[in-house]
């Protein structure tokens, strides 16, 4: 996030009060503390809006894994440490299944992933994701494993491969 002085340099400096603050500097200070919204200033330019929005964007963009009721969102946090404010998208847990794993190993991991639940300080924790890794370097084998895992578990999948061709299958 930009400092109040950096924000002030991008504001129109009219001191009109239409933002409900007596001066543009006071408004900039409130913006820096996230107690005001940039949209409150009717005279801010599009260029300034773009620069300020980019500077206040979270360091990690929001990503969505899965769909429907199993949708998981990660990132989009503005704080580095939980004690500074709060994390809105909690840490998620996953296990990795290799496409080289035997049928018995795959079945056991999927069953464990679907059933694993434990209580930690009154909070129920569970696996949220399954990772399928392309260790074989064979796109067909990887696609078959992804298909199998997606049919046997409702958890969202993380597809892991160094070969872009594996994702085209």
CSV table of N, CA and C in Angstrom, one decimal:
chain,number,residue,atom,x,y,z
A,1,UNK,N,0.8,-1.2,0.0
A,1,UNK,CA,0.0,0.0,0.0
A,1,UNK,C,0.9,1.2,0.0
A,2,UNK,N,0.5,2.2,-0.7
A,2,UNK,CA,1.2,3.5,-0.8
A,2,UNK,C,1.1,4.3,0.5
A,3,UNK,N,2.0,5.2,0.7
A,3,UNK,CA,2.0,6.0,1.9
A,3,UNK,C,1.0,7.2,1.6
A,4,UNK,N,0.6,7.9,2.6
A,4,UNK,CA,-0.3,9.1,2.5
A,4,UNK,C,0.3,10.1,1.5
A,5,UNK,N,1.6,10.4,1.6
A,5,UNK,CA,2.2,11.4,0.7
A,5,UNK,C,2.2,10.9,-0.7
A,6,UNK,N,2.5,9.6,-1.0
A,6,UNK,CA,2.4,9.1,-2.3
A,6,UNK,C,1.0,9.2,-2.9
A,7,UNK,N,0.0,8.9,-2.1
A,7,UNK,CA,-1.4,9.0,-2.5
A,7,UNK,C,-1.7,10.5,-2.8
A,8,UNK,N,-1.3,11.3,-1.9
A,8,UNK,CA,-1.6,12.8,-2.0
A,8,UNK,C,-1.1,13.3,-3.3
A,9,UNK,N,0.1,12.9,-3.8
A,9,UNK,CA,0.6,13.4,-5.0
A,9,UNK,C,-0.2,13.0,-6.2
A,10,UNK,N,-1.0,12.0,-6.1
A,10,UNK,CA,-1.9,11.6,-7.2
A,10,UNK,C,-3.3,12.2,-7.2
A,11,UNK,N,-3.6,12.8,-6.1
A,11,UNK,CA,-5.0,13.4,-5.9
A,11,UNK,C,-5.0,14.8,-6.6
A,12,UNK,N,-6.2,15.3,-6.9
A,12,UNK,CA,-6.4,16.6,-7.6
A,12,UNK,C,-6.0,17.8,-6.8
A,13,UNK,N,-5.9,17.7,-5.5
A,13,UNK,CA,-5.5,18.8,-4.6
A,13,UNK,C,-6.4,20.0,-4.7
A,14,UNK,N,-7.7,19.7,-4.8
A,14,UNK,CA,-8.7,20.8,-4.8
A,14,UNK,C,-9.2,21.2,-3.4
A,15,UNK,N,-9.0,20.3,-2.4
A,15,UNK,CA,-9.5,20.6,-1.1
A,15,UNK,C,-11.0,21.0,-1.0
A,16,UNK,N,-11.8,20.3,-1.9
A,16,UNK,CA,-13.2,20.7,-2.0
A,16,UNK,C,-14.1,20.2,-0.9
A,17,UNK,N,-13.7,19.1,-0.2
A,17,UNK,CA,-14.5,18.6,0.9
A,17,UNK,C,-15.5,17.6,0.4
A,18,UNK,N,-15.7,17.4,-0.9
A,18,UNK,CA,-16.8,16.5,-1.3
A,18,UNK,C,-16.5,15.0,-0.9
A,19,UNK,N,-15.3,14.7,-0.5
A,19,UNK,CA,-15.0,13.4,0.0
A,19,UNK,C,-15.3,13.2,1.5
A,20,UNK,N,-15.8,14.3,2.1
A,20,UNK,CA,-16.1,14.3,3.5
A,20,UNK,C,-14.9,14.5,4.4
A,21,UNK,N,-13.8,15.0,3.8
A,21,UNK,CA,-12.6,15.3,4.5
A,21,UNK,C,-12.2,16.7,4.1
A,22,UNK,N,-11.7,17.5,5.1
A,22,UNK,CA,-11.4,19.0,4.8
A,22,UNK,C,-10.3,19.2,3.7
A,23,UNK,N,-9.4,18.3,3.6
A,23,UNK,CA,-8.3,18.5,2.6
A,23,UNK,C,-8.0,17.2,1.9
A,24,UNK,N,-7.3,17.4,0.8
A,24,UNK,CA,-6.9,16.2,0.1
A,24,UNK,C,-5.8,15.4,0.8
A,25,UNK,N,-5.0,16.1,1.6
A,25,UNK,CA,-4.0,15.4,2.4
A,25,UNK,C,-4.7,14.5,3.5
A,26,UNK,N,-5.8,15.1,4.1
A,26,UNK,CA,-6.5,14.3,5.1
A,26,UNK,C,-7.2,13.1,4.5
A,27,UNK,N,-7.7,13.3,3.3
A,27,UNK,CA,-8.3,12.2,2.5
A,27,UNK,C,-7.2,11.1,2.2
A,28,UNK,N,-6.1,11.5,1.8
A,28,UNK,CA,-5.0,10.6,1.5
A,28,UNK,C,-4.5,9.8,2.7
A,29,UNK,N,-4.5,10.5,3.8
A,29,UNK,CA,-4.2,9.8,5.1
A,29,UNK,C,-5.2,8.7,5.4
A,30,UNK,N,-6.5,9.0,5.2
A,30,UNK,CA,-7.5,8.0,5.4
A,30,UNK,C,-7.4,6.8,4.4
A,31,UNK,N,-7.1,7.2,3.1
A,31,UNK,CA,-6.9,6.1,2.1
A,31,UNK,C,-5.8,5.2,2.5
A,32,UNK,N,-4.7,5.8,3.0
A,32,UNK,CA,-3.5,5.0,3.4
A,32,UNK,C,-3.9,4.0,4.5
A,33,UNK,N,-4.7,4.5,5.4
A,33,UNK,CA,-5.2,3.6,6.5
A,33,UNK,C,-6.4,2.8,6.2
A,34,UNK,N,-6.8,2.8,5.0
A,34,UNK,CA,-7.9,2.0,4.5
A,34,UNK,C,-9.2,2.3,5.2
A,35,UNK,N,-9.4,3.6,5.6
A,35,UNK,CA,-10.6,4.1,6.2
A,35,UNK,C,-11.5,4.9,5.3
A,36,UNK,N,-11.1,5.0,4.1
A,36,UNK,CA,-11.8,5.8,3.0
A,36,UNK,C,-11.6,5.0,1.7
A,37,UNK,N,-12.5,5.3,0.8
A,37,UNK,CA,-12.5,4.7,-0.5
A,37,UNK,C,-12.1,5.7,-1.6
A,38,UNK,N,-11.3,5.3,-2.5
A,38,UNK,CA,-10.9,6.2,-3.6
A,38,UNK,C,-12.1,6.8,-4.4
A,39,UNK,N,-13.2,6.0,-4.5
A,39,UNK,CA,-14.4,6.4,-5.2
A,39,UNK,C,-15.1,7.6,-4.5
A,40,UNK,N,-14.7,8.0,-3.3
A,40,UNK,CA,-15.3,9.1,-2.6
A,40,UNK,C,-14.8,10.4,-3.2
A,41,UNK,N,-13.7,10.4,-3.9
A,41,UNK,CA,-13.2,11.7,-4.5
A,41,UNK,C,-13.8,11.8,-5.9
A,42,UNK,N,-14.6,12.7,-6.2
A,42,UNK,CA,-15.2,12.8,-7.6
A,42,UNK,C,-14.2,13.4,-8.6
A,43,UNK,N,-13.1,13.9,-8.2
A,43,UNK,CA,-12.2,14.6,-9.2
A,43,UNK,C,-11.0,13.7,-9.5
A,44,UNK,N,-10.8,12.6,-8.9
A,44,UNK,CA,-9.6,11.8,-9.1
A,44,UNK,C,-9.6,11.3,-10.6
A,45,UNK,N,-8.4,11.4,-11.2
A,45,UNK,CA,-8.3,11.0,-12.7
A,45,UNK,C,-8.3,9.5,-12.8
A,46,UNK,N,-8.5,9.0,-14.0
A,46,UNK,CA,-8.5,7.6,-14.3
A,46,UNK,C,-7.0,7.1,-14.1
A,47,UNK,N,-6.1,7.9,-14.5
A,47,UNK,CA,-4.7,7.5,-14.4
A,47,UNK,C,-4.3,7.3,-12.9
A,48,UNK,N,-4.8,8.2,-12.0
A,48,UNK,CA,-4.5,8.1,-10.6
A,48,UNK,C,-5.2,6.9,-10.0
A,49,UNK,N,-6.5,6.6,-10.5
A,49,UNK,CA,-7.2,5.4,-10.0
A,49,UNK,C,-6.4,4.2,-10.3
A,50,UNK,N,-5.9,4.1,-11.6
A,50,UNK,CA,-5.2,2.9,-12.0
A,50,UNK,C,-3.9,2.7,-11.1
A,51,UNK,N,-3.2,3.8,-10.9
A,51,UNK,CA,-1.9,3.7,-10.1
A,51,UNK,C,-2.2,3.3,-8.7
A,52,UNK,N,-3.2,3.9,-8.1
A,52,UNK,CA,-3.5,3.6,-6.7
A,52,UNK,C,-4.1,2.2,-6.5
A,53,UNK,N,-5.0,1.8,-7.4
A,53,UNK,CA,-5.5,0.4,-7.3
A,53,UNK,C,-4.4,-0.6,-7.5
A,54,UNK,N,-3.4,-0.3,-8.4
A,54,UNK,CA,-2.3,-1.3,-8.6
A,54,UNK,C,-1.5,-1.3,-7.3
A,55,UNK,N,-1.2,-0.2,-6.7
A,55,UNK,CA,-0.4,-0.2,-5.5
A,55,UNK,C,-1.0,-0.8,-4.3
A,56,UNK,N,-2.4,-0.8,-4.3
A,56,UNK,CA,-3.1,-1.4,-3.1
A,56,UNK,C,-3.5,-2.8,-3.3
A,57,UNK,N,-3.2,-3.3,-4.5
A,57,UNK,CA,-3.6,-4.7,-4.8
A,57,UNK,C,-2.8,-5.7,-3.9
A,58,UNK,N,-3.5,-6.8,-3.6
A,58,UNK,CA,-2.8,-7.8,-2.7
A,58,UNK,C,-1.5,-8.3,-3.5
A,59,UNK,N,-0.5,-8.7,-2.7
A,59,UNK,CA,0.7,-9.2,-3.3
A,59,UNK,C,0.5,-10.5,-4.1
A,60,UNK,N,-0.5,-11.3,-3.6
A,60,UNK,CA,-0.8,-12.6,-4.3
A,60,UNK,C,-2.2,-12.5,-4.8
A,61,UNK,N,-2.4,-12.7,-6.1
A,61,UNK,CA,-3.7,-12.6,-6.7
A,61,UNK,C,-4.6,-13.8,-6.2
A,62,UNK,N,-5.9,-13.6,-6.3
A,62,UNK,CA,-6.9,-14.6,-5.9
A,62,UNK,C,-6.9,-15.6,-7.0
A,63,UNK,N,-6.8,-16.9,-6.6
A,63,UNK,CA,-7.0,-18.0,-7.5
A,63,UNK,C,-8.2,-18.9,-6.9
A,64,UNK,N,-8.9,-19.5,-7.9
A,64,UNK,CA,-10.0,-20.4,-7.5
A,64,UNK,C,-9.7,-21.8,-8.0
A,65,UNK,N,-9.8,-22.7,-7.1
A,65,UNK,CA,-9.6,-24.1,-7.5
A,65,UNK,C,-10.9,-24.8,-7.3
A,66,UNK,N,-11.4,-25.6,-8.3
A,66,UNK,CA,-12.7,-26.3,-8.2
A,66,UNK,C,-13.9,-25.4,-8.5
A,67,UNK,N,-15.0,-26.1,-8.5
A,67,UNK,CA,-16.3,-25.4,-8.8
A,67,UNK,C,-17.4,-25.8,-7.8
A,68,UNK,N,-18.5,-25.0,-7.9
A,68,UNK,CA,-19.6,-25.4,-7.0
A,68,UNK,C,-19.3,-25.4,-5.6
A,69,UNK,N,-19.9,-26.3,-4.8
A,69,UNK,CA,-19.7,-26.4,-3.4
A,69,UNK,C,-18.3,-26.7,-3.0
A,70,UNK,N,-17.5,-27.3,-3.9
A,70,UNK,CA,-16.1,-27.6,-3.6
A,70,UNK,C,-15.1,-26.5,-4.0
A,71,UNK,N,-15.6,-25.4,-4.3
A,71,UNK,CA,-14.8,-24.3,-4.8
A,71,UNK,C,-13.9,-23.8,-3.6
A,72,UNK,N,-12.6,-23.6,-3.9
A,72,UNK,CA,-11.7,-23.1,-2.9
A,72,UNK,C,-11.0,-21.9,-3.4
A,73,UNK,N,-10.9,-20.8,-2.7
A,73,UNK,CA,-10.2,-19.6,-3.1
A,73,UNK,C,-9.0,-19.5,-2.2
A,74,UNK,N,-7.9,-19.1,-2.9
A,74,UNK,CA,-6.6,-18.9,-2.2
A,74,UNK,C,-6.0,-17.5,-2.6
A,75,UNK,N,-5.2,-17.0,-1.7
A,75,UNK,CA,-4.5,-15.7,-2.1
A,75,UNK,C,-5.4,-14.5,-1.7
A,76,UNK,N,-5.1,-13.4,-2.4
A,76,UNK,CA,-5.9,-12.1,-2.2
A,76,UNK,C,-5.8,-11.6,-0.8
A,77,UNK,N,-4.7,-11.9,-0.1
A,77,UNK,CA,-4.5,-11.4,1.3
A,77,UNK,C,-3.6,-10.2,1.2
A,78,UNK,N,-4.0,-9.2,2.0
A,78,UNK,CA,-3.3,-7.9,2.1
A,78,UNK,C,-2.3,-7.9,3.2
A,79,UNK,N,-2.5,-8.8,4.2
A,79,UNK,CA,-1.6,-8.9,5.3
A,79,UNK,C,-0.6,-10.0,5.2
A,80,UNK,N,0.6,-9.8,5.7
A,80,UNK,CA,1.6,-10.9,5.7
A,80,UNK,C,1.5,-11.8,6.9
A,81,UNK,N,1.0,-11.2,8.0
A,81,UNK,CA,0.9,-12.0,9.2
A,81,UNK,C,-0.5,-11.9,9.8
A,82,UNK,N,-1.0,-13.0,10.3
A,82,UNK,CA,-2.4,-13.1,10.7
A,82,UNK,C,-2.6,-12.1,11.9
A,83,UNK,N,-1.6,-11.8,12.7
A,83,UNK,CA,-1.9,-10.9,13.9
A,83,UNK,C,-2.1,-9.5,13.4
A,84,UNK,N,-1.7,-9.1,12.2
A,84,UNK,CA,-1.9,-7.8,11.7
A,84,UNK,C,-3.3,-7.5,11.4
A,85,UNK,N,-4.1,-8.4,11.0
A,85,UNK,CA,-5.5,-8.2,10.7
A,85,UNK,C,-6.2,-9.6,10.8
A,86,UNK,N,-6.3,-10.2,9.6
A,86,UNK,CA,-6.9,-11.6,9.6
A,86,UNK,C,-6.7,-12.1,8.2
A,87,UNK,N,-6.6,-13.4,8.0
A,87,UNK,CA,-6.5,-14.1,6.7
A,87,UNK,C,-8.0,-14.4,6.3
A,88,UNK,N,-8.4,-14.0,5.2
A,88,UNK,CA,-9.8,-14.3,4.7
A,88,UNK,C,-9.9,-15.7,4.0
A,89,UNK,N,-8.7,-16.1,3.4
A,89,UNK,CA,-8.7,-17.4,2.8
A,89,UNK,C,-7.7,-18.3,3.5
A,90,UNK,N,-8.2,-19.2,4.4
A,90,UNK,CA,-7.3,-19.9,5.2
A,90,UNK,C,-6.4,-20.9,4.4
A,91,UNK,N,-5.4,-21.4,5.1
A,91,UNK,CA,-4.5,-22.3,4.5
A,91,UNK,C,-5.2,-23.6,4.2
A,92,UNK,N,-5.0,-24.2,3.0
A,92,UNK,CA,-5.6,-25.4,2.6
A,92,UNK,C,-4.6,-26.6,2.6
A,93,UNK,N,-5.1,-27.8,2.8
A,93,UNK,CA,-4.3,-28.9,2.9
A,93,UNK,C,-4.6,-29.9,1.8
A,94,UNK,N,-3.5,-30.5,1.3
A,94,UNK,CA,-3.6,-31.4,0.2
A,94,UNK,C,-2.6,-32.6,0.3
A,95,UNK,N,-2.9,-33.7,-0.4
A,95,UNK,CA,-1.9,-34.7,-0.5
A,95,UNK,C,-1.7,-34.9,-2.0
A,96,UNK,N,-0.5,-35.5,-2.4
A,96,UNK,CA,-0.2,-35.7,-3.8
A,96,UNK,C,-0.3,-37.2,-4.1
A,97,UNK,N,-0.9,-37.4,-5.3
A,97,UNK,CA,-0.9,-38.8,-5.8
A,97,UNK,C,-0.1,-38.8,-7.1
A,98,UNK,N,0.8,-39.7,-7.2
A,98,UNK,CA,1.7,-39.8,-8.4
A,98,UNK,C,1.0,-40.6,-9.4
A,99,UNK,N,1.2,-40.3,-10.7
A,99,UNK,CA,0.6,-41.1,-11.7
A,99,UNK,C,1.3,-42.5,-11.9
A,100,UNK,N,2.4,-42.6,-11.1
A,100,UNK,CA,3.1,-43.9,-11.1
A,100,UNK,C,2.7,-44.8,-10.0
A,101,UNK,N,1.8,-44.3,-9.1
A,101,UNK,CA,1.3,-45.1,-8.0
A,101,UNK,C,0.5,-46.3,-8.4
A,102,UNK,N,0.6,-47.4,-7.6
A,102,UNK,CA,-0.2,-48.6,-8.0
A,102,UNK,C,-1.7,-48.3,-7.7
A,103,UNK,N,-2.5,-49.2,-8.2
A,103,UNK,CA,-4.0,-49.1,-8.0
A,103,UNK,C,-4.3,-49.1,-6.5
A,104,UNK,N,-3.6,-50.0,-5.7
A,104,UNK,CA,-3.9,-50.1,-4.3
A,104,UNK,C,-3.4,-48.8,-3.6
A,105,UNK,N,-2.3,-48.2,-4.0
A,105,UNK,CA,-1.8,-47.0,-3.3
A,105,UNK,C,-2.8,-45.8,-3.6
A,106,UNK,N,-3.3,-45.7,-4.9
A,106,UNK,CA,-4.2,-44.7,-5.2
A,106,UNK,C,-5.5,-44.8,-4.5
A,107,UNK,N,-6.0,-46.0,-4.4
A,107,UNK,CA,-7.3,-46.3,-3.7
A,107,UNK,C,-7.1,-45.9,-2.2
A,108,UNK,N,-6.0,-46.3,-1.6
A,108,UNK,CA,-5.8,-46.0,-0.2
A,108,UNK,C,-5.7,-44.5,0.1
A,109,UNK,N,-5.0,-43.8,-0.8
A,109,UNK,CA,-4.8,-42.3,-0.6
A,109,UNK,C,-6.1,-41.6,-0.8
A,110,UNK,N,-6.9,-42.0,-1.8
A,110,UNK,CA,-8.2,-41.3,-2.0
A,110,UNK,C,-9.1,-41.6,-0.9
A,111,UNK,N,-9.2,-42.8,-0.4
A,111,UNK,CA,-10.0,-43.2,0.8
A,111,UNK,C,-9.6,-42.4,2.0
A,112,UNK,N,-8.3,-42.3,2.2
A,112,UNK,CA,-7.8,-41.5,3.4
A,112,UNK,C,-8.1,-40.0,3.2
A,113,UNK,N,-8.0,-39.5,2.0
A,113,UNK,CA,-8.3,-38.1,1.8
A,113,UNK,C,-9.7,-37.8,2.0
A,114,UNK,N,-10.6,-38.7,1.6
A,114,UNK,CA,-12.0,-38.5,1.7
A,114,UNK,C,-12.5,-38.6,3.2
A,115,UNK,N,-11.8,-39.4,4.0
A,115,UNK,CA,-12.2,-39.7,5.3
A,115,UNK,C,-11.5,-38.9,6.4
A,116,UNK,N,-10.4,-38.3,6.1
A,116,UNK,CA,-9.5,-37.7,7.1
A,116,UNK,C,-10.2,-36.4,7.7
A,117,UNK,N,-10.4,-36.5,9.0
A,117,UNK,CA,-10.9,-35.3,9.7
A,117,UNK,C,-10.3,-35.4,11.1
A,118,UNK,N,-9.9,-34.2,11.6
A,118,UNK,CA,-9.4,-34.2,13.0
A,118,UNK,C,-9.7,-32.8,13.6
A,119,UNK,N,-9.8,-32.9,14.9
A,119,UNK,CA,-10.2,-31.7,15.7
A,119,UNK,C,-9.0,-31.1,16.3
A,120,UNK,N,-8.7,-29.8,16.0
A,120,UNK,CA,-7.6,-29.1,16.5
A,120,UNK,C,-8.1,-27.8,17.2
A,121,UNK,N,-8.1,-27.7,18.5
A,121,UNK,CA,-8.5,-26.6,19.2
A,121,UNK,C,-10.0,-26.2,18.8
A,122,UNK,N,-10.8,-27.1,18.7
A,122,UNK,CA,-12.2,-26.9,18.4
A,122,UNK,C,-12.5,-26.6,17.0
A,123,UNK,N,-11.5,-26.7,16.1
A,123,UNK,CA,-11.8,-26.5,14.7
A,123,UNK,C,-11.5,-27.8,14.0
A,124,UNK,N,-12.5,-28.2,13.1
A,124,UNK,CA,-12.4,-29.5,12.4
A,124,UNK,C,-11.5,-29.2,11.1
A,125,UNK,N,-10.4,-29.9,11.0
A,125,UNK,CA,-9.5,-29.8,9.9
A,125,UNK,C,-9.7,-31.0,9.0
A,126,UNK,N,-9.5,-30.8,7.7
A,126,UNK,CA,-9.6,-31.9,6.7
A,126,UNK,C,-8.8,-31.6,5.5
A,127,UNK,N,-8.6,-32.6,4.7
A,127,UNK,CA,-7.9,-32.3,3.4
A,127,UNK,C,-8.9,-31.6,2.5
A,128,UNK,N,-8.4,-30.6,1.8
A,128,UNK,CA,-9.2,-29.8,1.0
A,128,UNK,C,-9.0,-30.0,-0.5
A,129,UNK,N,-7.8,-30.6,-0.8
A,129,UNK,CA,-7.4,-30.7,-2.2
A,129,UNK,C,-6.7,-32.0,-2.4
A,130,UNK,N,-6.6,-32.5,-3.7
A,130,UNK,CA,-5.8,-33.6,-4.1
A,130,UNK,C,-4.9,-33.1,-5.2
A,131,UNK,N,-3.6,-33.4,-5.1
A,131,UNK,CA,-2.7,-33.1,-6.1
A,131,UNK,C,-2.4,-34.3,-6.9
A,132,UNK,N,-2.4,-34.2,-8.3
A,132,UNK,CA,-2.0,-35.3,-9.1
A,132,UNK,C,-0.8,-34.9,-9.9
A,133,UNK,N,0.3,-35.6,-9.6
A,133,UNK,CA,1.6,-35.2,-10.2
A,133,UNK,C,2.0,-36.2,-11.3
A,134,UNK,N,2.5,-35.6,-12.4
A,134,UNK,CA,2.9,-36.3,-13.6
A,134,UNK,C,4.4,-36.8,-13.5
A,135,UNK,N,4.6,-37.8,-12.6
A,135,UNK,CA,6.0,-38.3,-12.5
A,135,UNK,C,6.4,-39.2,-13.6
A,136,UNK,N,5.4,-39.8,-14.4
A,136,UNK,CA,5.8,-40.7,-15.5
A,136,UNK,C,6.2,-39.9,-16.7
A,137,UNK,N,5.9,-38.6,-16.8
A,137,UNK,CA,6.2,-37.8,-18.0
A,137,UNK,C,5.4,-38.3,-19.2
A,138,UNK,N,4.3,-39.1,-19.0
A,138,UNK,CA,3.5,-39.7,-20.1
A,138,UNK,C,2.1,-39.0,-20.0
A,139,UNK,N,1.8,-38.2,-21.0
A,139,UNK,CA,0.5,-37.4,-21.0
A,139,UNK,C,-0.7,-38.3,-20.8
A,140,UNK,N,-0.7,-39.5,-21.5
A,140,UNK,CA,-1.9,-40.4,-21.4
A,140,UNK,C,-2.0,-41.0,-20.0
A,141,UNK,N,-0.9,-41.4,-19.4
A,141,UNK,CA,-1.0,-42.0,-18.1
A,141,UNK,C,-1.4,-40.9,-17.1
A,142,UNK,N,-0.9,-39.7,-17.3
A,142,UNK,CA,-1.3,-38.6,-16.4
A,142,UNK,C,-2.8,-38.3,-16.5
A,143,UNK,N,-3.3,-38.3,-17.8
A,143,UNK,CA,-4.8,-38.0,-18.0
A,143,UNK,C,-5.6,-39.1,-17.4
A,144,UNK,N,-5.2,-40.3,-17.5
A,144,UNK,CA,-5.9,-41.5,-17.0
A,144,UNK,C,-6.0,-41.4,-15.4
A,145,UNK,N,-4.9,-41.0,-14.8
A,145,UNK,CA,-4.9,-40.8,-13.3
A,145,UNK,C,-5.8,-39.7,-12.9
A,146,UNK,N,-5.7,-38.6,-13.6
A,146,UNK,CA,-6.6,-37.4,-13.3
A,146,UNK,C,-8.0,-37.8,-13.4
A,147,UNK,N,-8.4,-38.5,-14.5
A,147,UNK,CA,-9.8,-39.0,-14.6
A,147,UNK,C,-10.2,-39.9,-13.5
A,148,UNK,N,-9.3,-40.8,-13.1
A,148,UNK,CA,-9.7,-41.7,-12.0
A,148,UNK,C,-9.9,-41.0,-10.7
A,149,UNK,N,-8.9,-40.1,-10.4
A,149,UNK,CA,-9.0,-39.4,-9.1
A,149,UNK,C,-10.2,-38.5,-9.1
A,150,UNK,N,-10.5,-37.9,-10.2
A,150,UNK,CA,-11.7,-37.0,-10.2
A,150,UNK,C,-13.0,-37.7,-10.0
A,151,UNK,N,-13.0,-39.0,-10.5
A,151,UNK,CA,-14.2,-39.8,-10.4
A,151,UNK,C,-14.4,-40.4,-9.0
A,152,UNK,N,-13.3,-40.7,-8.3
A,152,UNK,CA,-13.3,-41.3,-7.0
A,152,UNK,C,-13.4,-40.3,-5.8
A,153,UNK,N,-13.1,-39.1,-6.1
A,153,UNK,CA,-13.1,-38.1,-5.0
A,153,UNK,C,-13.8,-36.8,-5.5
A,154,UNK,N,-14.5,-36.1,-4.6
A,154,UNK,CA,-15.1,-34.9,-4.9
A,154,UNK,C,-14.2,-33.7,-4.6
A,155,UNK,N,-13.1,-33.9,-4.1
A,155,UNK,CA,-12.1,-32.8,-3.7
A,155,UNK,C,-11.6,-32.2,-5.0
A,156,UNK,N,-11.4,-30.9,-5.0
A,156,UNK,CA,-10.8,-30.2,-6.2
A,156,UNK,C,-9.4,-30.7,-6.4
A,157,UNK,N,-8.9,-30.7,-7.6
A,157,UNK,CA,-7.6,-31.3,-8.0
A,157,UNK,C,-6.6,-30.2,-8.3
A,158,UNK,N,-5.4,-30.4,-8.0
A,158,UNK,CA,-4.3,-29.6,-8.4
A,158,UNK,C,-3.5,-30.5,-9.4
A,159,UNK,N,-3.4,-30.0,-10.6
A,159,UNK,CA,-2.7,-30.8,-11.6
A,159,UNK,C,-1.2,-30.3,-11.7
A,160,UNK,N,-0.3,-31.2,-11.6
A,160,UNK,CA,1.1,-30.9,-11.5
A,160,UNK,C,1.9,-31.6,-12.5
A,161,UNK,N,2.5,-30.8,-13.5
A,161,UNK,CA,3.3,-31.4,-14.5
A,161,UNK,C,4.3,-30.3,-15.1
A,162,UNK,N,5.4,-30.8,-15.4
A,162,UNK,CA,6.4,-29.9,-16.1
A,162,UNK,C,6.2,-29.8,-17.6
A,163,UNK,N,5.4,-30.7,-18.1
A,163,UNK,CA,5.1,-30.8,-19.6
A,163,UNK,C,3.8,-30.2,-19.9
A,164,UNK,N,3.7,-29.1,-20.6
A,164,UNK,CA,2.4,-28.5,-21.0
A,164,UNK,C,1.6,-29.5,-21.8
A,165,UNK,N,2.1,-30.4,-22.6
A,165,UNK,CA,1.4,-31.3,-23.4
A,165,UNK,C,0.5,-32.2,-22.5
A,166,UNK,N,0.9,-32.5,-21.3
A,166,UNK,CA,0.1,-33.3,-20.3
A,166,UNK,C,-1.2,-32.7,-20.0
A,167,UNK,N,-1.3,-31.4,-20.0
A,167,UNK,CA,-2.5,-30.7,-19.7
A,167,UNK,C,-3.5,-30.7,-20.9
A,168,UNK,N,-3.1,-31.0,-22.1
A,168,UNK,CA,-3.9,-30.9,-23.3
A,168,UNK,C,-4.7,-32.2,-23.5
A,169,UNK,N,-4.4,-33.2,-22.7
A,169,UNK,CA,-5.0,-34.5,-22.9
A,169,UNK,C,-6.4,-34.5,-22.4
